[in-house]
Amino acid sequence: MTARLRRAAAGTLWYVREVMGENAYDHYLAHQRAHHPDEPVLPRREFECRRMDRMEVRPGQRCC
């Protein structure tokens, strides 16, 4: 029962992080490694700043 509960909690946490966009930097890193291995990656702070800038340009992509 405990293992099942842990799996359910982990799945719920993963889902919430995906919906909220908290995994975006991890997805970016995986993409860069797979498709652009020779290019430098952005630090997390720079990535988040650019992501927020894109959200300001296209406000229809957010809920509020």
Short mmCIF file of N, CA and C in Angstrom, two decimals:
data_model
loop_
_atom_site.label_atom_id
_atom_site.label_comp_id
_atom_site.label_asym_id
_atom_site.label_seq_id
_atom_site.Cartn_x
_atom_site.Cartn_y
_atom_site.Cartn_z
N MET A 1 0.82 -1.20 0.00
CA MET A 1 0.00 0.00 0.00
C MET A 1 0.86 1.26 0.00
N THR A 2 1.94 1.26 0.76
CA THR A 2 2.81 2.42 0.83
C THR A 2 3.45 2.72 -0.52
N ALA A 3 3.89 1.70 -1.22
CA ALA A 3 4.51 1.90 -2.53
C ALA A 3 3.50 2.49 -3.52
N ARG A 4 2.28 2.02 -3.45
CA ARG A 4 1.24 2.53 -4.34
C ARG A 4 0.95 4.00 -4.04
N LEU A 5 0.91 4.35 -2.78
CA LEU A 5 0.68 5.73 -2.37
C LEU A 5 1.82 6.64 -2.83
N ARG A 6 3.05 6.15 -2.69
CA ARG A 6 4.21 6.93 -3.14
C ARG A 6 4.17 7.16 -4.64
N ARG A 7 3.82 6.12 -5.39
CA ARG A 7 3.72 6.27 -6.85
C ARG A 7 2.65 7.27 -7.22
N ALA A 8 1.54 7.22 -6.53
CA ALA A 8 0.45 8.16 -6.80
C ALA A 8 0.88 9.58 -6.47
N ALA A 9 1.57 9.77 -5.36
CA ALA A 9 2.05 11.10 -4.98
C ALA A 9 3.08 11.61 -5.98
N ALA A 10 3.99 10.74 -6.42
CA ALA A 10 5.00 11.14 -7.39
C ALA A 10 4.35 11.51 -8.72
N GLY A 11 3.35 10.75 -9.13
CA GLY A 11 2.64 11.06 -10.37
C GLY A 11 1.89 12.38 -10.29
N THR A 12 1.28 12.62 -9.15
CA THR A 12 0.57 13.88 -8.95
C THR A 12 1.53 15.06 -8.97
N LEU A 13 2.66 14.90 -8.29
CA LEU A 13 3.67 15.96 -8.28
C LEU A 13 4.20 16.23 -9.69
N TRP A 14 4.48 15.17 -10.44
CA TRP A 14 4.94 15.34 -11.82
C TRP A 14 3.91 16.12 -12.64
N TYR A 15 2.65 15.74 -12.52
CA TYR A 15 1.59 16.39 -13.28
C TYR A 15 1.49 17.88 -12.94
N VAL A 16 1.52 18.20 -11.66
CA VAL A 16 1.41 19.59 -11.23
C VAL A 16 2.61 20.39 -11.75
N ARG A 17 3.81 19.83 -11.68
CA ARG A 17 4.99 20.52 -12.18
C ARG A 17 4.93 20.75 -13.69
N GLU A 18 4.38 19.79 -14.42
CA GLU A 18 4.22 19.94 -15.87
C GLU A 18 3.22 21.06 -16.19
N VAL A 19 2.09 21.06 -15.50
CA VAL A 19 1.06 22.06 -15.76
C VAL A 19 1.56 23.45 -15.40
N MET A 20 2.29 23.57 -14.31
CA MET A 20 2.77 24.87 -13.85
C MET A 20 4.02 25.34 -14.62
N GLY A 21 4.63 24.46 -15.39
CA GLY A 21 5.79 24.84 -16.18
C GLY A 21 7.11 24.75 -15.43
N GLU A 22 7.11 24.11 -14.27
CA GLU A 22 8.33 24.01 -13.49
C GLU A 22 9.35 23.07 -14.12
N ASN A 23 8.91 22.18 -14.99
CA ASN A 23 9.82 21.25 -15.66
C ASN A 23 10.35 21.82 -16.98
N ALA A 24 10.01 23.04 -17.31
CA ALA A 24 10.40 23.61 -18.60
C ALA A 24 11.92 23.65 -18.77
N TYR A 25 12.64 24.01 -17.72
CA TYR A 25 14.10 24.08 -17.83
C TYR A 25 14.69 22.68 -18.04
N ASP A 26 14.15 21.68 -17.36
CA ASP A 26 14.62 20.31 -17.55
C ASP A 26 14.37 19.84 -18.98
N HIS A 27 13.22 20.20 -19.53
CA HIS A 27 12.91 19.84 -20.92
C HIS A 27 13.87 20.57 -21.88
N TYR A 28 14.16 21.82 -21.57
CA TYR A 28 15.09 22.60 -22.39
C TYR A 28 16.47 21.95 -22.39
N LEU A 29 16.96 21.56 -21.21
CA LEU A 29 18.28 20.93 -21.13
C LEU A 29 18.32 19.62 -21.92
N ALA A 30 17.29 18.81 -21.79
CA ALA A 30 17.24 17.55 -22.53
C ALA A 30 17.23 17.81 -24.04
N HIS A 31 16.47 18.80 -24.48
CA HIS A 31 16.43 19.14 -25.90
C HIS A 31 17.80 19.61 -26.39
N GLN A 32 18.42 20.48 -25.62
CA GLN A 32 19.73 21.01 -26.03
C GLN A 32 20.74 19.87 -26.14
N ARG A 33 20.76 18.98 -25.17
CA ARG A 33 21.71 17.85 -25.21
C ARG A 33 21.46 16.95 -26.41
N ALA A 34 20.20 16.73 -26.73
CA ALA A 34 19.85 15.81 -27.81
C ALA A 34 20.04 16.42 -29.20
N HIS A 35 19.70 17.70 -29.35
CA HIS A 35 19.67 18.30 -30.68
C HIS A 35 20.76 19.34 -30.94
N HIS A 36 21.33 19.90 -29.91
CA HIS A 36 22.36 20.94 -30.06
C HIS A 36 23.49 20.73 -29.05
N PRO A 37 24.13 19.58 -29.08
CA PRO A 37 25.12 19.26 -28.03
C PRO A 37 26.34 20.19 -28.01
N ASP A 38 26.66 20.83 -29.12
CA ASP A 38 27.84 21.68 -29.17
C ASP A 38 27.57 23.12 -28.73
N GLU A 39 26.31 23.48 -28.59
CA GLU A 39 25.96 24.84 -28.20
C GLU A 39 25.91 24.95 -26.67
N PRO A 40 26.30 26.11 -26.16
CA PRO A 40 26.21 26.30 -24.70
C PRO A 40 24.74 26.43 -24.28
N VAL A 41 24.45 25.99 -23.06
CA VAL A 41 23.08 26.10 -22.55
C VAL A 41 22.95 27.36 -21.71
N LEU A 42 21.74 27.88 -21.67
CA LEU A 42 21.48 29.06 -20.86
C LEU A 42 21.44 28.67 -19.38
N PRO A 43 21.95 29.54 -18.52
CA PRO A 43 21.75 29.30 -17.09
C PRO A 43 20.26 29.38 -16.78
N ARG A 44 19.85 28.75 -15.71
CA ARG A 44 18.42 28.70 -15.38
C ARG A 44 17.82 30.10 -15.27
N ARG A 45 18.53 31.02 -14.65
CA ARG A 45 18.00 32.38 -14.47
C ARG A 45 17.73 33.04 -15.83
N GLU A 46 18.68 32.92 -16.75
CA GLU A 46 18.50 33.50 -18.09
C GLU A 46 17.35 32.82 -18.83
N PHE A 47 17.27 31.51 -18.71
CA PHE A 47 16.17 30.77 -19.34
C PHE A 47 14.82 31.26 -18.82
N GLU A 48 14.70 31.40 -17.50
CA GLU A 48 13.43 31.84 -16.91
C GLU A 48 13.10 33.28 -17.31
N CYS A 49 14.11 34.14 -17.39
CA CYS A 49 13.86 35.52 -17.82
C CYS A 49 13.33 35.55 -19.25
N ARG A 50 13.95 34.78 -20.12
CA ARG A 50 13.48 34.73 -21.51
C ARG A 50 12.09 34.11 -21.61
N ARG A 51 11.83 33.12 -20.79
CA ARG A 51 10.52 32.48 -20.78
C ARG A 51 9.45 33.47 -20.34
N MET A 52 9.74 34.25 -19.31
CA MET A 52 8.79 35.26 -18.85
C MET A 52 8.57 36.34 -19.90
N ASP A 53 9.66 36.73 -20.59
CA ASP A 53 9.53 37.72 -21.67
C ASP A 53 8.61 37.20 -22.77
N ARG A 54 8.76 35.92 -23.14
CA ARG A 54 7.88 35.34 -24.16
C ARG A 54 6.43 35.33 -23.70
N MET A 55 6.21 35.09 -22.43
CA MET A 55 4.84 35.07 -21.90
C MET A 55 4.23 36.46 -21.95
N GLU A 56 5.04 37.50 -21.79
CA GLU A 56 4.52 38.87 -21.86
C GLU A 56 4.13 39.23 -23.29
N VAL A 57 4.88 38.72 -24.26
CA VAL A 57 4.60 39.00 -25.67
C VAL A 57 3.34 38.27 -26.12
N ARG A 58 3.14 37.04 -25.61
CA ARG A 58 1.98 36.22 -25.99
C ARG A 58 1.16 35.89 -24.75
N PRO A 59 0.40 36.84 -24.23
CA PRO A 59 -0.33 36.61 -22.98
C PRO A 59 -1.46 35.59 -23.09
N GLY A 60 -1.88 35.22 -24.27
CA GLY A 60 -2.94 34.24 -24.44
C GLY A 60 -2.54 32.84 -24.02
N GLN A 61 -1.26 32.61 -23.77
CA GLN A 61 -0.80 31.28 -23.40
C GLN A 61 -0.85 31.04 -21.90
N ARG A 62 -1.34 31.97 -21.13
CA ARG A 62 -1.42 31.75 -19.69
C ARG A 62 -2.85 31.91 -19.22
N CYS A 63 -3.10 31.49 -18.02
CA CYS A 63 -4.47 31.50 -17.53
C CYS A 63 -4.89 32.83 -16.93
N CYS A 64 -3.96 33.63 -16.43
CA CYS A 64 -4.33 34.86 -15.73
C CYS A 64 -3.71 36.10 -16.37
#
